[in-house]
Amino acid sequence: MAQGPRPNGGEGYDAAPFVPGRGGLRALRDAAAGCRGCPLYREATQTVFGDGRASARVVLVGEQPGDQEDRQGRPFVGPAGGVLTRALGEAGIDPAEAYVTNAVKHFKFEQAARGKRRIHKAPNLREISACRPWLLAELRQIAPEVVVTLGATAGKSLLGSSFRVGERRGVALPLPVFDGEAAAEGMLVATVHPSAVLRADEAERAAAYAGLVSDLGVAAELLR
Ligand code: URA
């Protein structure tokens, strides 16, 4: 049985005390709005919880909300979301049937030296680990058949800090076990983050996008 990353250990950052022991996705969402499990809530506009149906067969896990998501309070509503929606459709997964969430539920950023622009900063391992109880609670509520991790942060959250996208992408992996309990019964497929497609040089963008669609195709096959 695949063993997940170790539970949060005494580092002071931990969302677990904020996660309600009962209730459905709505109860989780409401409680997450008040999460103070790590310092990221201080600068972010709001908690951006997952979005979609509790009956979803597939859960897509991104890194953290971006600027647009932080303002609007919903995951993947910005440019990366546009790439993801298109790639899902091409891979044969109806985006409306997927539940979309993030490994970290608050936007981490630094203020640009000049102007008002907020520059995305990747969450560190402590923040990823602190926020994991929300992700596991979502997975336990939804019990999806397939979880797709998008990029390194989501992969590290569920598969451990040594996770590398390039080494494990595009294959069906067992979902890890946390505290003796599987996050869900289904399989996990890792792939790149859609923003990697947006960041790729023009010459490499088509191949990066095709790779994302191909990995999502592995998830689509599992759902057939
Ligand atoms: N990138 C992510 O990882 N998640 C979002 O919700 C938006 C951009």
PDB file of C-alpha atoms and ligand atoms in Angstrom:
ATOM      1  CA  MET A   1       0.000   0.000   0.000  1.00  0.00           C
ATOM      2  CA  ALA A   2       1.443   3.402  -0.923  1.00  0.00           C
ATOM      3  CA  GLN A   3       2.192   5.411   2.211  1.00  0.00           C
ATOM      4  CA  GLY A   4       1.467   9.151   1.955  1.00  0.00           C
ATOM      5  CA  PRO A   5       3.697  11.905   3.277  1.00  0.00           C
ATOM      6  CA  ARG A   6       3.972  12.013   7.048  1.00  0.00           C
ATOM      7  CA  PRO A   7       1.280  13.906   8.939  1.00  0.00           C
ATOM      8  CA  ASN A   8       2.043  17.442  10.036  1.00  0.00           C
ATOM      9  CA  GLY A   9       4.622  17.208  12.749  1.00  0.00           C
ATOM     10  CA  GLY A  10       4.922  19.841  15.416  1.00  0.00           C
ATOM     11  CA  GLU A  11       5.878  22.733  13.167  1.00  0.00           C
ATOM     12  CA  GLY A  12       3.040  24.968  14.237  1.00  0.00           C
ATOM     13  CA  TYR A  13       1.335  25.151  10.834  1.00  0.00           C
ATOM     14  CA  ASP A  14      -1.665  22.845  10.622  1.00  0.00           C
ATOM     15  CA  ALA A  15      -5.180  23.197   9.260  1.00  0.00           C
ATOM     16  CA  ALA A  16      -6.371  20.009  10.977  1.00  0.00           C
ATOM     17  CA  PRO A  17      -7.870  21.772  14.043  1.00  0.00           C
ATOM     18  CA  PHE A  18     -10.071  23.819  11.679  1.00  0.00           C
ATOM     19  CA  VAL A  19     -11.443  20.847   9.719  1.00  0.00           C
ATOM     20  CA  PRO A  20     -14.903  19.850  10.997  1.00  0.00           C
ATOM     21  CA  GLY A  21     -15.353  16.210  11.911  1.00  0.00           C
ATOM     22  CA  ARG A  22     -18.862  16.077  10.432  1.00  0.00           C
ATOM     23  CA  GLY A  23     -20.909  17.532   7.628  1.00  0.00           C
ATOM     24  CA  GLY A  24     -20.429  17.465   3.887  1.00  0.00           C
ATOM     25  CA  LEU A  25     -18.563  19.607   1.413  1.00  0.00           C
ATOM     26  CA  ARG A  26     -20.622  22.655   2.385  1.00  0.00           C
ATOM     27  CA  ALA A  27     -19.520  22.325   6.020  1.00  0.00           C
ATOM     28  CA  LEU A  28     -15.904  21.985   4.896  1.00  0.00           C
ATOM     29  CA  ARG A  29     -16.143  25.042   2.673  1.00  0.00           C
ATOM     30  CA  ASP A  30     -17.722  27.144   5.426  1.00  0.00           C
ATOM     31  CA  ALA A  31     -15.083  26.108   7.960  1.00  0.00           C
ATOM     32  CA  ALA A  32     -12.215  26.625   5.504  1.00  0.00           C
ATOM     33  CA  ALA A  33     -13.268  30.267   5.151  1.00  0.00           C
ATOM     34  CA  GLY A  34     -12.002  30.787   8.713  1.00  0.00           C
ATOM     35  CA  CYS A  35      -8.835  28.696   8.487  1.00  0.00           C
ATOM     36  CA  ARG A  36      -5.805  30.126  10.285  1.00  0.00           C
ATOM     37  CA  GLY A  37      -3.722  26.983   9.982  1.00  0.00           C
ATOM     38  CA  CYS A  38      -0.774  28.826   8.440  1.00  0.00           C
ATOM     39  CA  PRO A  39       0.073  32.491   7.899  1.00  0.00           C
ATOM     40  CA  LEU A  40      -1.077  32.646   4.260  1.00  0.00           C
ATOM     41  CA  TYR A  41      -4.604  33.738   5.264  1.00  0.00           C
ATOM     42  CA  ARG A  42      -3.216  37.072   6.442  1.00  0.00           C
ATOM     43  CA  GLU A  43      -2.423  38.534   3.030  1.00  0.00           C
ATOM     44  CA  ALA A  44      -4.901  36.644   0.870  1.00  0.00           C
ATOM     45  CA  THR A  45      -8.342  38.061   0.130  1.00  0.00           C
ATOM     46  CA  GLN A  46     -10.156  34.848   1.010  1.00  0.00           C
ATOM     47  CA  THR A  47      -9.945  31.078   1.199  1.00  0.00           C
ATOM     48  CA  VAL A  48     -10.470  29.545  -2.226  1.00  0.00           C
ATOM     49  CA  PHE A  49     -12.071  26.188  -1.620  1.00  0.00           C
ATOM     50  CA  GLY A  50     -12.713  23.477  -4.216  1.00  0.00           C
ATOM     51  CA  ASP A  51     -15.530  23.736  -6.699  1.00  0.00           C
ATOM     52  CA  GLY A  52     -17.745  21.059  -8.195  1.00  0.00           C
ATOM     53  CA  ARG A  53     -20.129  18.291  -7.256  1.00  0.00           C
ATOM     54  CA  ALA A  54     -19.706  15.872  -4.381  1.00  0.00           C
ATOM     55  CA  SER A  55     -20.581  13.152  -6.897  1.00  0.00           C
ATOM     56  CA  ALA A  56     -17.644  14.019  -9.204  1.00  0.00           C
ATOM     57  CA  ARG A  57     -15.749  10.970 -10.474  1.00  0.00           C
ATOM     58  CA  VAL A  58     -12.566  12.927 -10.997  1.00  0.00           C
ATOM     59  CA  VAL A  59     -10.835  15.511  -8.790  1.00  0.00           C
ATOM     60  CA  LEU A  60      -8.226  17.853 -10.251  1.00  0.00           C
ATOM     61  CA  VAL A  61      -5.737  19.301  -7.772  1.00  0.00           C
ATOM     62  CA  GLY A  62      -3.819  22.467  -8.628  1.00  0.00           C
ATOM     63  CA  GLU A  63      -1.211  24.349  -6.637  1.00  0.00           C
ATOM     64  CA  GLN A  64      -2.888  27.343  -5.045  1.00  0.00           C
ATOM     65  CA  PRO A  65      -5.274  30.088  -6.162  1.00  0.00           C
ATOM     66  CA  GLY A  66      -3.785  32.727  -8.423  1.00  0.00           C
ATOM     67  CA  ASP A  67      -4.550  36.430  -8.499  1.00  0.00           C
ATOM     68  CA  GLN A  68      -7.918  36.038 -10.245  1.00  0.00           C
ATOM     69  CA  GLU A  69      -8.952  33.114  -8.085  1.00  0.00           C
ATOM     70  CA  ASP A  70      -8.066  35.029  -4.926  1.00  0.00           C
ATOM     71  CA  ARG A  71     -10.293  37.912  -6.025  1.00  0.00           C
ATOM     72  CA  GLN A  72     -13.196  35.785  -7.264  1.00  0.00           C
ATOM     73  CA  GLY A  73     -13.060  33.057  -4.614  1.00  0.00           C
ATOM     74  CA  ARG A  74     -13.151  30.161  -7.093  1.00  0.00           C
ATOM     75  CA  PRO A  75     -10.351  27.895  -8.340  1.00  0.00           C
ATOM     76  CA  PHE A  76      -9.040  27.969 -11.903  1.00  0.00           C
ATOM     77  CA  VAL A  77     -11.018  30.954 -13.167  1.00  0.00           C
ATOM     78  CA  GLY A  78      -7.903  32.668 -14.587  1.00  0.00           C
ATOM     79  CA  PRO A  79      -5.680  31.905 -17.603  1.00  0.00           C
ATOM     80  CA  ALA A  80      -4.458  28.517 -16.299  1.00  0.00           C
ATOM     81  CA  GLY A  81      -8.088  27.520 -15.875  1.00  0.00           C
ATOM     82  CA  GLY A  82      -8.714  28.306 -19.529  1.00  0.00           C
ATOM     83  CA  VAL A  83      -5.909  25.947 -20.577  1.00  0.00           C
ATOM     84  CA  LEU A  84      -7.169  23.278 -18.180  1.00  0.00           C
ATOM     85  CA  THR A  85     -10.757  23.444 -19.423  1.00  0.00           C
ATOM     86  CA  ARG A  86      -9.663  23.115 -23.051  1.00  0.00           C
ATOM     87  CA  ALA A  87      -7.251  20.250 -22.302  1.00  0.00           C
ATOM     88  CA  LEU A  88      -9.890  18.355 -20.304  1.00  0.00           C
ATOM     89  CA  GLY A  89     -12.331  18.616 -23.189  1.00  0.00           C
ATOM     90  CA  GLU A  90      -9.736  17.363 -25.672  1.00  0.00           C
ATOM     91  CA  ALA A  91      -8.842  14.473 -23.387  1.00  0.00           C
ATOM     92  CA  GLY A  92     -12.489  13.421 -23.179  1.00  0.00           C
ATOM     93  CA  ILE A  93     -13.280  14.612 -19.640  1.00  0.00           C
ATOM     94  CA  ASP A  94     -16.280  16.908 -19.283  1.00  0.00           C
ATOM     95  CA  PRO A  95     -14.982  19.860 -17.210  1.00  0.00           C
ATOM     96  CA  ALA A  96     -18.464  20.273 -15.727  1.00  0.00           C
ATOM     97  CA  GLU A  97     -18.224  16.765 -14.276  1.00  0.00           C
ATOM     98  CA  ALA A  98     -14.910  17.361 -12.498  1.00  0.00           C
ATOM     99  CA  TYR A  99     -14.278  18.737  -9.019  1.00  0.00           C
ATOM    100  CA  VAL A 100     -11.458  21.271  -9.082  1.00  0.00           C
ATOM    101  CA  THR A 101      -9.409  22.261  -6.065  1.00  0.00           C
ATOM    102  CA  ASN A 102      -5.923  23.219  -4.913  1.00  0.00           C
ATOM    103  CA  ALA A 103      -3.291  21.765  -2.599  1.00  0.00           C
ATOM    104  CA  VAL A 104      -3.082  25.142  -0.827  1.00  0.00           C
ATOM    105  CA  LYS A 105      -6.242  27.182  -0.347  1.00  0.00           C
ATOM    106  CA  HIS A 106      -4.801  30.699  -0.002  1.00  0.00           C
ATOM    107  CA  PHE A 107      -2.961  32.804  -2.593  1.00  0.00           C
ATOM    108  CA  LYS A 108       0.709  33.293  -1.721  1.00  0.00           C
ATOM    109  CA  PHE A 109       2.313  36.268  -3.394  1.00  0.00           C
ATOM    110  CA  GLU A 110       4.693  39.168  -3.046  1.00  0.00           C
ATOM    111  CA  GLN A 111       3.942  42.717  -4.020  1.00  0.00           C
ATOM    112  CA  ALA A 112       5.786  43.935  -7.125  1.00  0.00           C
ATOM    113  CA  ALA A 113       8.425  46.548  -6.319  1.00  0.00           C
ATOM    114  CA  ARG A 114       6.487  49.041  -8.417  1.00  0.00           C
ATOM    115  CA  GLY A 115       2.790  49.081  -9.152  1.00  0.00           C
ATOM    116  CA  LYS A 116       0.022  46.984  -7.695  1.00  0.00           C
ATOM    117  CA  ARG A 117       0.840  43.684  -9.326  1.00  0.00           C
ATOM    118  CA  ARG A 118       0.898  40.667  -6.994  1.00  0.00           C
ATOM    119  CA  ILE A 119       3.532  38.158  -7.975  1.00  0.00           C
ATOM    120  CA  HIS A 120       2.775  34.489  -7.348  1.00  0.00           C
ATOM    121  CA  LYS A 121       5.106  32.693  -4.933  1.00  0.00           C
ATOM    122  CA  ALA A 122       5.115  28.910  -4.731  1.00  0.00           C
ATOM    123  CA  PRO A 123       3.990  27.551  -1.360  1.00  0.00           C
ATOM    124  CA  ASN A 124       6.689  25.829   0.685  1.00  0.00           C
ATOM    125  CA  LEU A 125       6.517  22.331   2.164  1.00  0.00           C
ATOM    126  CA  ARG A 126       5.262  23.541   5.538  1.00  0.00           C
ATOM    127  CA  GLU A 127       2.371  25.382   3.904  1.00  0.00           C
ATOM    128  CA  ILE A 128       1.595  22.436   1.625  1.00  0.00           C
ATOM    129  CA  SER A 129       1.597  20.062   4.560  1.00  0.00           C
ATOM    130  CA  ALA A 130      -0.442  22.421   6.770  1.00  0.00           C
ATOM    131  CA  CYS A 131      -3.170  22.672   4.133  1.00  0.00           C
ATOM    132  CA  ARG A 132      -3.266  18.953   3.302  1.00  0.00           C
ATOM    133  CA  PRO A 133      -6.053  18.160   5.820  1.00  0.00           C
ATOM    134  CA  TRP A 134      -8.461  20.224   3.678  1.00  0.00           C
ATOM    135  CA  LEU A 135      -7.515  18.336   0.540  1.00  0.00           C
ATOM    136  CA  LEU A 136      -7.826  14.961   2.271  1.00  0.00           C
ATOM    137  CA  ALA A 137     -11.201  15.971   3.706  1.00  0.00           C
ATOM    138  CA  GLU A 138     -12.401  16.906   0.207  1.00  0.00           C
ATOM    139  CA  LEU A 139     -11.172  13.594  -1.187  1.00  0.00           C
ATOM    140  CA  ARG A 140     -12.883  11.656   1.593  1.00  0.00           C
ATOM    141  CA  GLN A 141     -16.175  13.434   0.941  1.00  0.00           C
ATOM    142  CA  ILE A 142     -16.052  12.984  -2.820  1.00  0.00           C
ATOM    143  CA  ALA A 143     -14.374   9.547  -2.982  1.00  0.00           C
ATOM    144  CA  PRO A 144     -13.397  10.077  -6.636  1.00  0.00           C
ATOM    145  CA  GLU A 145     -12.329   7.274  -8.937  1.00  0.00           C
ATOM    146  CA  VAL A 146      -9.432   9.370 -10.218  1.00  0.00           C
ATOM    147  CA  VAL A 147      -7.372  12.196  -8.747  1.00  0.00           C
ATOM    148  CA  VAL A 148      -5.222  14.245 -11.128  1.00  0.00           C
ATOM    149  CA  THR A 149      -2.398  16.273  -9.616  1.00  0.00           C
ATOM    150  CA  LEU A 150      -1.435  19.303 -11.695  1.00  0.00           C
ATOM    151  CA  GLY A 151       2.205  20.255 -11.153  1.00  0.00           C
ATOM    152  CA  ALA A 152       4.782  19.750  -8.433  1.00  0.00           C
ATOM    153  CA  THR A 153       2.939  21.238  -5.454  1.00  0.00           C
ATOM    154  CA  ALA A 154      -0.131  19.009  -5.799  1.00  0.00           C
ATOM    155  CA  GLY A 155       2.123  16.011  -6.403  1.00  0.00           C
ATOM    156  CA  LYS A 156       4.170  16.773  -3.292  1.00  0.00           C
ATOM    157  CA  SER A 157       1.037  17.195  -1.226  1.00  0.00           C
ATOM    158  CA  LEU A 158      -0.217  13.706  -2.046  1.00  0.00           C
ATOM    159  CA  LEU A 159       2.946  11.791  -2.975  1.00  0.00           C
ATOM    160  CA  GLY A 160       5.619  13.345  -0.775  1.00  0.00           C
ATOM    161  CA  SER A 161       8.341  15.969  -0.941  1.00  0.00           C
ATOM    162  CA  SER A 162      10.572  13.965  -3.295  1.00  0.00           C
ATOM    163  CA  PHE A 163       7.866  13.959  -5.987  1.00  0.00           C
ATOM    164  CA  ARG A 164       9.056  15.059  -9.456  1.00  0.00           C
ATOM    165  CA  VAL A 165       6.469  15.509 -12.204  1.00  0.00           C
ATOM    166  CA  GLY A 166       8.825  14.386 -14.959  1.00  0.00           C
ATOM    167  CA  GLU A 167       9.470  11.065 -13.251  1.00  0.00           C
ATOM    168  CA  ARG A 168       5.882  10.074 -12.497  1.00  0.00           C
ATOM    169  CA  ARG A 169       3.566  11.777 -14.939  1.00  0.00           C
ATOM    170  CA  GLY A 170       1.007  10.069 -17.132  1.00  0.00           C
ATOM    171  CA  VAL A 171       0.748   6.726 -15.340  1.00  0.00           C
ATOM    172  CA  ALA A 172      -1.920   5.385 -12.997  1.00  0.00           C
ATOM    173  CA  LEU A 173      -0.601   5.332  -9.417  1.00  0.00           C
ATOM    174  CA  PRO A 174      -2.359   4.127  -6.264  1.00  0.00           C
ATOM    175  CA  LEU A 175      -3.693   6.886  -4.051  1.00  0.00           C
ATOM    176  CA  PRO A 176      -1.520   7.135  -0.933  1.00  0.00           C
ATOM    177  CA  VAL A 177      -2.609   6.244   2.570  1.00  0.00           C
ATOM    178  CA  PHE A 178      -2.654   8.841   5.352  1.00  0.00           C
ATOM    179  CA  ASP A 179      -2.928   7.845   9.000  1.00  0.00           C
ATOM    180  CA  GLY A 180      -3.848   4.331   7.962  1.00  0.00           C
ATOM    181  CA  GLU A 181      -6.712   5.551   5.779  1.00  0.00           C
ATOM    182  CA  ALA A 182      -6.646   5.843   1.980  1.00  0.00           C
ATOM    183  CA  ALA A 183      -7.345   9.368   0.747  1.00  0.00           C
ATOM    184  CA  ALA A 184      -9.882   7.660  -1.537  1.00  0.00           C
ATOM    185  CA  GLU A 185     -10.218   4.273  -3.195  1.00  0.00           C
ATOM    186  CA  GLY A 186      -9.273   5.489  -6.650  1.00  0.00           C
ATOM    187  CA  MET A 187      -6.130   6.019  -8.689  1.00  0.00           C
ATOM    188  CA  LEU A 188      -3.911   9.047  -9.113  1.00  0.00           C
ATOM    189  CA  VAL A 189      -2.487  10.454 -12.340  1.00  0.00           C
ATOM    190  CA  ALA A 190       0.150  13.178 -12.130  1.00  0.00           C
ATOM    191  CA  THR A 191       0.715  15.738 -14.846  1.00  0.00           C
ATOM    192  CA  VAL A 192       2.141  19.208 -15.374  1.00  0.00           C
ATOM    193  CA  HIS A 193       0.417  22.349 -14.215  1.00  0.00           C
ATOM    194  CA  PRO A 194      -1.495  24.113 -17.016  1.00  0.00           C
ATOM    195  CA  SER A 195       0.463  27.287 -16.291  1.00  0.00           C
ATOM    196  CA  ALA A 196       3.591  25.421 -17.455  1.00  0.00           C
ATOM    197  CA  VAL A 197       1.956  25.428 -20.901  1.00  0.00           C
ATOM    198  CA  LEU A 198       1.431  29.184 -20.661  1.00  0.00           C
ATOM    199  CA  ARG A 199       5.035  29.727 -19.546  1.00  0.00           C
ATOM    200  CA  ALA A 200       6.578  27.490 -22.221  1.00  0.00           C
ATOM    201  CA  ASP A 201       8.516  29.127 -25.079  1.00  0.00           C
ATOM    202  CA  GLU A 202       6.450  29.484 -28.188  1.00  0.00           C
ATOM    203  CA  ALA A 203       8.437  26.710 -29.875  1.00  0.00           C
ATOM    204  CA  GLU A 204       7.636  24.305 -27.015  1.00  0.00           C
ATOM    205  CA  ARG A 205       4.108  25.322 -26.155  1.00  0.00           C
ATOM    206  CA  ALA A 206       2.296  22.938 -28.485  1.00  0.00           C
ATOM    207  CA  ALA A 207       4.287  19.961 -27.172  1.00  0.00           C
ATOM    208  CA  ALA A 208       3.711  21.012 -23.555  1.00  0.00           C
ATOM    209  CA  TYR A 209      -0.016  21.247 -24.200  1.00  0.00           C
ATOM    210  CA  ALA A 210      -0.086  17.898 -26.027  1.00  0.00           C
ATOM    211  CA  GLY A 211       1.685  16.314 -23.036  1.00  0.00           C
ATOM    212  CA  LEU A 212      -0.955  17.683 -20.669  1.00  0.00           C
ATOM    213  CA  VAL A 213      -3.771  16.373 -22.892  1.00  0.00           C
ATOM    214  CA  SER A 214      -2.066  12.994 -23.186  1.00  0.00           C
ATOM    215  CA  ASP A 215      -1.710  12.650 -19.376  1.00  0.00           C
ATOM    216  CA  LEU A 216      -5.335  13.689 -18.894  1.00  0.00           C
ATOM    217  CA  GLY A 217      -6.182  11.018 -21.462  1.00  0.00           C
ATOM    218  CA  VAL A 218      -4.773   8.423 -19.035  1.00  0.00           C
ATOM    219  CA  ALA A 219      -7.211   9.711 -16.424  1.00  0.00           C
ATOM    220  CA  ALA A 220     -10.036   9.635 -19.006  1.00  0.00           C
ATOM    221  CA  GLU A 221      -9.260   5.986 -19.751  1.00  0.00           C
ATOM    222  CA  LEU A 222      -9.527   5.133 -16.051  1.00  0.00           C
ATOM    223  CA  LEU A 223     -12.957   6.737 -16.003  1.00  0.00           C
ATOM    224  CA  ARG A 224     -14.288   4.689 -18.963  1.00  0.00           C
TER     225      ARG A 224
HETATM  226  N1  URA B   1      -3.326  27.805 -10.500  1.00  0.00           N
HETATM  227  C1  URA B   1      -3.674  26.852  -9.605  1.00  0.00           C
HETATM  228  O1  URA B   1      -2.888  25.964  -9.287  1.00  0.00           O
HETATM  229  N2  URA B   1      -4.882  26.904  -9.098  1.00  0.00           N
HETATM  230  C2  URA B   1      -5.767  27.816  -9.412  1.00  0.00           C
HETATM  231  O2  URA B   1      -6.867  27.770  -8.874  1.00  0.00           O
HETATM  232  C3  URA B   1      -5.387  28.788 -10.345  1.00  0.00           C
HETATM  233  C4  URA B   1      -4.163  28.773 -10.876  1.00  0.00           C
END
